[in-house]
CSV table of C-alpha atoms in Angstrom, one decimal:
chain,number,residue,atom,x,y,z
A,1,UNK,CA,0.0,0.0,0.0
A,2,UNK,CA,1.1,3.6,-0.5
A,3,UNK,CA,0.2,5.7,2.6
A,4,UNK,CA,-0.4,9.4,1.9
A,5,UNK,CA,0.1,12.2,4.3
A,6,UNK,CA,-2.6,14.7,2.8
A,7,UNK,CA,-5.6,14.5,0.5
A,8,UNK,CA,-4.4,14.7,-3.1
A,9,UNK,CA,-5.2,17.8,-5.0
A,10,UNK,CA,-7.8,17.3,-7.6
A,11,UNK,CA,-6.9,20.0,-10.1
A,12,UNK,CA,-3.3,18.6,-10.9
A,13,UNK,CA,-5.0,15.1,-11.2
A,14,UNK,CA,-7.6,16.4,-13.6
A,15,UNK,CA,-4.9,18.1,-15.7
A,16,UNK,CA,-2.9,15.1,-15.7
A,17,UNK,CA,-5.7,12.8,-16.5
A,18,UNK,CA,-6.8,15.1,-19.4
A,19,UNK,CA,-3.3,15.1,-20.7
A,20,UNK,CA,-3.1,11.5,-20.8
A,21,UNK,CA,-6.4,10.5,-21.7
A,22,UNK,CA,-5.8,10.7,-25.6
A,23,UNK,CA,-2.9,8.1,-25.2
A,24,UNK,CA,-4.9,5.4,-23.3
A,25,UNK,CA,-5.9,2.3,-25.1
A,26,UNK,CA,-8.6,0.9,-23.1
A,27,UNK,CA,-9.0,-3.0,-23.0
A,28,UNK,CA,-10.5,-5.5,-20.6
A,29,UNK,CA,-7.0,-7.4,-20.4
A,30,UNK,CA,-5.0,-4.5,-19.7
A,31,UNK,CA,-2.7,-4.1,-16.7
A,32,UNK,CA,-3.8,-1.9,-13.9
A,33,UNK,CA,-2.6,-0.4,-10.7
A,34,UNK,CA,-2.8,-2.8,-7.9
A,35,UNK,CA,-1.4,-0.8,-4.9
A,36,UNK,CA,-4.2,0.7,-2.8
A,37,UNK,CA,-3.7,4.2,-1.7
A,38,UNK,CA,-4.4,5.0,2.2
A,39,UNK,CA,-5.0,8.3,4.0
A,40,UNK,CA,-5.0,8.0,7.7
A,41,UNK,CA,-6.2,10.5,10.2
A,42,UNK,CA,-8.9,12.0,7.9
A,43,UNK,CA,-11.5,14.4,9.5
A,44,UNK,CA,-14.7,15.8,8.0
A,45,UNK,CA,-14.7,19.5,6.9
A,46,UNK,CA,-18.0,20.6,8.2
A,47,UNK,CA,-18.6,23.6,5.8
A,48,UNK,CA,-18.0,21.3,2.9
A,49,UNK,CA,-20.4,18.5,4.3
A,50,UNK,CA,-23.1,21.1,4.8
A,51,UNK,CA,-22.7,22.3,1.3
A,52,UNK,CA,-22.9,18.9,0.0
A,53,UNK,CA,-26.1,18.0,2.1
A,54,UNK,CA,-27.8,21.2,0.6
A,55,UNK,CA,-27.1,20.2,-2.9
A,56,UNK,CA,-28.3,16.7,-2.5
A,57,UNK,CA,-31.2,17.4,-0.3
A,58,UNK,CA,-30.0,15.9,3.0
A,59,UNK,CA,-30.9,17.6,6.3
A,60,UNK,CA,-28.0,19.8,7.4
A,61,UNK,CA,-26.5,19.7,10.9
A,62,UNK,CA,-26.9,15.9,11.5
A,63,UNK,CA,-24.4,14.3,13.8
A,64,UNK,CA,-24.0,11.4,11.4
A,65,UNK,CA,-22.7,11.5,7.9
A,66,UNK,CA,-24.9,10.8,4.9
A,67,UNK,CA,-24.6,7.3,3.6
A,68,UNK,CA,-23.0,8.4,0.2
A,69,UNK,CA,-20.6,11.0,1.7
A,70,UNK,CA,-17.6,8.8,2.2
A,71,UNK,CA,-17.6,8.4,-1.5
A,72,UNK,CA,-16.7,12.1,-1.7
A,73,UNK,CA,-13.9,11.7,0.9
A,74,UNK,CA,-12.5,8.9,-1.2
A,75,UNK,CA,-12.8,10.9,-4.5
A,76,UNK,CA,-9.4,12.5,-4.4
A,77,UNK,CA,-7.6,9.2,-4.0
A,78,UNK,CA,-9.7,7.5,-6.7
A,79,UNK,CA,-8.7,10.4,-9.0
A,80,UNK,CA,-5.1,9.9,-8.2
A,81,UNK,CA,-5.3,6.3,-9.1
A,82,UNK,CA,-7.5,6.8,-12.3
A,83,UNK,CA,-5.3,9.8,-13.5
A,84,UNK,CA,-2.1,7.9,-13.3
A,85,UNK,CA,0.0,6.6,-16.3
A,86,UNK,CA,-0.6,3.0,-15.2
A,87,UNK,CA,-4.3,3.3,-15.2
A,88,UNK,CA,-5.5,2.1,-18.7
A,89,UNK,CA,-8.7,4.0,-19.0
A,90,UNK,CA,-8.9,7.5,-20.1
A,91,UNK,CA,-10.1,9.8,-17.3
A,92,UNK,CA,-12.0,12.2,-19.8
A,93,UNK,CA,-15.4,10.8,-20.5
A,94,UNK,CA,-15.4,8.0,-17.8
A,95,UNK,CA,-18.9,7.2,-17.0
A,96,UNK,CA,-20.0,6.0,-13.5
A,97,UNK,CA,-22.3,3.0,-14.0
A,98,UNK,CA,-23.1,1.3,-10.6
A,99,UNK,CA,-22.3,1.5,-6.9
A,100,UNK,CA,-22.8,-0.8,-3.9
A,101,UNK,CA,-22.5,0.7,-0.7
A,102,UNK,CA,-22.4,-1.2,2.7
A,103,UNK,CA,-22.4,1.0,6.0
A,104,UNK,CA,-21.6,-1.3,8.9
A,105,UNK,CA,-22.0,1.3,11.6
A,106,UNK,CA,-23.3,4.8,12.1
A,107,UNK,CA,-20.5,7.3,10.9
A,108,UNK,CA,-20.2,10.1,13.4
A,109,UNK,CA,-19.2,13.5,12.0
A,110,UNK,CA,-16.5,14.4,14.4
A,111,UNK,CA,-14.6,11.0,14.2
A,112,UNK,CA,-11.3,10.3,12.5
A,113,UNK,CA,-11.1,7.9,9.8
A,114,UNK,CA,-8.7,6.1,7.6
A,115,UNK,CA,-9.7,5.9,4.0
A,116,UNK,CA,-8.4,3.6,1.4
A,117,UNK,CA,-8.9,3.3,-2.3
A,118,UNK,CA,-7.9,0.4,-4.8
A,119,UNK,CA,-8.6,-0.9,-8.2
A,120,UNK,CA,-10.2,-4.5,-8.0
A,121,UNK,CA,-10.2,-5.1,-11.7
A,122,UNK,CA,-11.4,-4.7,-15.2
A,123,UNK,CA,-14.2,-6.3,-17.1
A,124,UNK,CA,-15.4,-6.2,-20.7
A,125,UNK,CA,-18.9,-4.2,-21.2
A,126,UNK,CA,-20.9,-4.3,-24.4
A,127,UNK,CA,-19.9,-0.6,-24.8
A,128,UNK,CA,-16.4,-0.8,-23.8
A,129,UNK,CA,-14.4,-1.6,-20.7
A,130,UNK,CA,-15.2,-1.3,-17.1
A,131,UNK,CA,-13.0,-0.7,-14.0
A,132,UNK,CA,-14.2,-1.6,-10.4
A,133,UNK,CA,-12.8,0.7,-7.6
A,134,UNK,CA,-13.1,-0.3,-4.1
A,135,UNK,CA,-13.2,2.4,-1.3
A,136,UNK,CA,-13.0,1.4,2.3
A,137,UNK,CA,-13.5,3.7,5.6
A,138,UNK,CA,-12.2,2.3,8.9
A,139,UNK,CA,-12.5,4.0,12.3
A,140,UNK,CA,-9.9,5.2,14.7
A,141,UNK,CA,-9.4,1.4,15.9
A,142,UNK,CA,-8.8,0.0,12.3
A,143,UNK,CA,-12.3,-1.4,12.3
A,144,UNK,CA,-13.9,-1.6,8.7
A,145,UNK,CA,-17.1,0.8,9.1
A,146,UNK,CA,-18.0,1.6,5.4
A,147,UNK,CA,-17.1,0.3,2.1
A,148,UNK,CA,-18.2,0.9,-1.6
A,149,UNK,CA,-17.7,-0.8,-5.1
A,150,UNK,CA,-18.0,1.5,-8.2
A,151,UNK,CA,-17.9,0.6,-11.7
A,152,UNK,CA,-16.8,3.1,-14.3
A,153,UNK,CA,-17.1,2.8,-18.1
A,154,UNK,CA,-14.7,3.7,-20.8
A,155,UNK,CA,-16.8,3.6,-23.9
A,156,UNK,CA,-14.8,2.4,-27.0
A,157,UNK,CA,-15.4,0.0,-30.1
A,158,UNK,CA,-15.7,-3.5,-29.1
A,159,UNK,CA,-16.4,-6.6,-31.1
A,160,UNK,CA,-20.1,-7.1,-31.7
A,161,UNK,CA,-22.1,-8.7,-28.7
A,162,UNK,CA,-25.5,-9.4,-28.1
A,163,UNK,CA,-27.0,-6.7,-25.6
A,164,UNK,CA,-26.8,-7.9,-21.9
A,165,UNK,CA,-30.1,-9.1,-20.5
A,166,UNK,CA,-31.4,-6.7,-18.1
A,167,UNK,CA,-34.2,-6.7,-15.6
A,168,UNK,CA,-37.2,-4.6,-16.5
A,169,UNK,CA,-39.3,-4.1,-13.5
A,170,UNK,CA,-42.6,-2.5,-13.1
A,171,UNK,CA,-42.2,1.3,-12.3
A,172,UNK,CA,-42.6,2.0,-8.5
A,173,UNK,CA,-45.2,4.4,-7.2
A,174,UNK,CA,-44.2,8.1,-8.0
A,175,UNK,CA,-43.6,9.9,-4.9
A,176,UNK,CA,-42.1,13.2,-6.3
A,177,UNK,CA,-41.4,15.0,-9.6
A,178,UNK,CA,-38.0,16.9,-9.8
A,179,UNK,CA,-37.2,19.8,-12.4
A,180,UNK,CA,-33.6,19.8,-12.5
A,181,UNK,CA,-31.7,23.0,-13.8
A,182,UNK,CA,-28.7,23.0,-16.2
A,183,UNK,CA,-26.5,23.9,-13.2
A,184,UNK,CA,-27.0,20.8,-11.1
A,185,UNK,CA,-23.8,19.3,-12.4
A,186,UNK,CA,-21.9,22.4,-11.8
A,187,UNK,CA,-23.3,22.6,-8.2
A,188,UNK,CA,-22.5,19.1,-7.4
A,189,UNK,CA,-19.0,19.5,-9.0
A,190,UNK,CA,-18.5,22.5,-6.5
A,191,UNK,CA,-19.2,20.2,-3.4
A,192,UNK,CA,-17.9,16.7,-4.6
A,193,UNK,CA,-14.6,17.9,-6.6
A,194,UNK,CA,-15.8,15.8,-9.5
A,195,UNK,CA,-15.4,18.1,-12.6
A,196,UNK,CA,-15.6,15.6,-15.3
A,197,UNK,CA,-16.6,17.8,-18.2
A,198,UNK,CA,-19.7,15.7,-19.2
A,199,UNK,CA,-21.3,17.1,-16.1
A,200,UNK,CA,-20.6,20.7,-16.4
A,201,UNK,CA,-21.9,22.0,-19.8
A,202,UNK,CA,-23.3,21.0,-23.2
A,203,UNK,CA,-20.2,22.2,-24.9
A,204,UNK,CA,-17.8,20.2,-22.8
A,205,UNK,CA,-20.1,17.2,-22.8
A,206,UNK,CA,-20.8,17.0,-26.7
A,207,UNK,CA,-17.0,15.8,-27.5
A,208,UNK,CA,-18.2,12.6,-25.3
A,209,UNK,CA,-21.0,11.8,-27.2
A,210,UNK,CA,-23.7,13.5,-25.0
A,211,UNK,CA,-25.9,16.3,-26.6
A,212,UNK,CA,-26.5,18.0,-23.1
A,213,UNK,CA,-24.4,17.9,-19.7
A,214,UNK,CA,-25.6,14.9,-17.6
A,215,UNK,CA,-25.9,14.7,-13.9
A,216,UNK,CA,-23.4,12.8,-11.8
A,217,UNK,CA,-24.5,9.5,-11.1
A,218,UNK,CA,-23.6,9.9,-7.4
A,219,UNK,CA,-26.0,13.1,-7.2
A,220,UNK,CA,-28.9,11.0,-8.3
A,221,UNK,CA,-28.3,8.4,-6.0
A,222,UNK,CA,-27.7,10.7,-3.0
A,223,UNK,CA,-30.7,12.8,-4.2
A,224,UNK,CA,-33.0,9.5,-4.1
A,225,UNK,CA,-31.4,8.5,-0.6
A,226,UNK,CA,-32.1,11.7,0.8
A,227,UNK,CA,-36.0,11.3,-0.1
A,228,UNK,CA,-35.9,7.7,0.7
A,229,UNK,CA,-34.7,8.5,4.3
A,230,UNK,CA,-32.1,5.5,4.5
A,231,UNK,CA,-30.7,4.4,7.9
A,232,UNK,CA,-27.3,5.2,8.9
A,233,UNK,CA,-26.5,1.1,8.8
A,234,UNK,CA,-27.7,0.0,5.5
A,235,UNK,CA,-26.6,-2.0,2.2
A,236,UNK,CA,-27.6,-0.1,-0.8
A,237,UNK,CA,-27.0,-0.7,-4.6
A,238,UNK,CA,-27.6,1.6,-7.4
A,239,UNK,CA,-27.4,0.8,-11.3
A,240,UNK,CA,-27.2,3.9,-13.4
A,241,UNK,CA,-29.2,2.7,-16.4
A,242,UNK,CA,-29.2,6.0,-18.5
A,243,UNK,CA,-27.8,9.5,-18.3
A,244,UNK,CA,-30.1,12.2,-16.7
A,245,UNK,CA,-29.8,15.1,-19.2
A,246,UNK,CA,-29.7,18.6,-17.7
A,247,UNK,CA,-31.9,20.7,-17.7
A,248,UNK,CA,-34.5,17.9,-17.2
A,249,UNK,CA,-37.5,16.7,-15.4
A,250,UNK,CA,-37.4,13.3,-13.4
A,251,UNK,CA,-39.7,11.4,-11.4
A,252,UNK,CA,-38.6,9.7,-8.2
A,253,UNK,CA,-40.4,6.5,-7.1
A,254,UNK,CA,-40.0,4.3,-4.0
A,255,UNK,CA,-41.4,1.3,-2.0
A,256,UNK,CA,-40.1,-0.4,1.2
A,257,UNK,CA,-36.5,-1.6,-0.1
A,258,UNK,CA,-36.4,-0.2,-3.7
A,259,UNK,CA,-36.1,3.3,-5.2
A,260,UNK,CA,-35.9,4.6,-8.8
A,261,UNK,CA,-35.5,7.6,-10.8
A,262,UNK,CA,-37.5,7.6,-14.2
A,263,UNK,CA,-37.8,10.4,-17.0
A,264,UNK,CA,-40.9,11.6,-18.1
A,265,UNK,CA,-41.2,8.7,-20.7
A,266,UNK,CA,-40.9,6.2,-18.1
A,267,UNK,CA,-37.3,5.4,-19.0
A,268,UNK,CA,-35.4,4.2,-16.0
A,269,UNK,CA,-32.3,6.4,-15.0
A,270,UNK,CA,-31.4,5.0,-11.7
A,271,UNK,CA,-32.7,1.7,-10.0
A,272,UNK,CA,-31.8,1.1,-6.5
A,273,UNK,CA,-32.2,-1.1,-3.4
A,274,UNK,CA,-31.9,-0.7,0.2
A,275,UNK,CA,-31.7,-3.4,3.0
């Protein structure tokens, strides 16, 4: 493992990733970095946390972290890994396709944590190559209290394969309709540090195949969980089925154990479970 003494700066990582992206040749059998990055003694910045809670719809001032917030804490480490020369997928245009979160204990805001991030592996996808990144949070005693597994897709030409079989479920009861402004991606980028150009503006999203900017996957799942009222100790899965274009209108639906986000046409954007 590589132990860090401070949180990696995001701007240099983005710059490095942008410069190296055109030279990456993604493929499922490529080599990838296998050394975890570890940052001990991490404490939560209360002002950043409050800003994140407001953007995602969580109540502010709670004494426990939102279930999705450790992803933000680990993002600088993930960026350092994904922007490196030895990471085979191009950073620019990388799309978050799913996340699985396990919170084993309530995460107290004032506590100190150790966070680690590593690449678990690569896998073929019908639209390119996916990488799985694991983020782990440990308390001051070294006990694992939270972890996530995220998949990120680099889209590129692949050999023709039949589309993957996907579960098509009956839409859940609609609880709310949300009208999303064109600035949602920029607002979430400001509180999370994720400034992938596909989320910021139509002009920066178009070179990657999107007609409009799209919402961050982690904003959509955080917004859904804020509405669902997920407990502090839980297991959550979320699959990002289709991008949420900005601006746009989406419908949030839920029932015990499940949540989803769909477009006005009924097209699923996010399908999730809570247990």
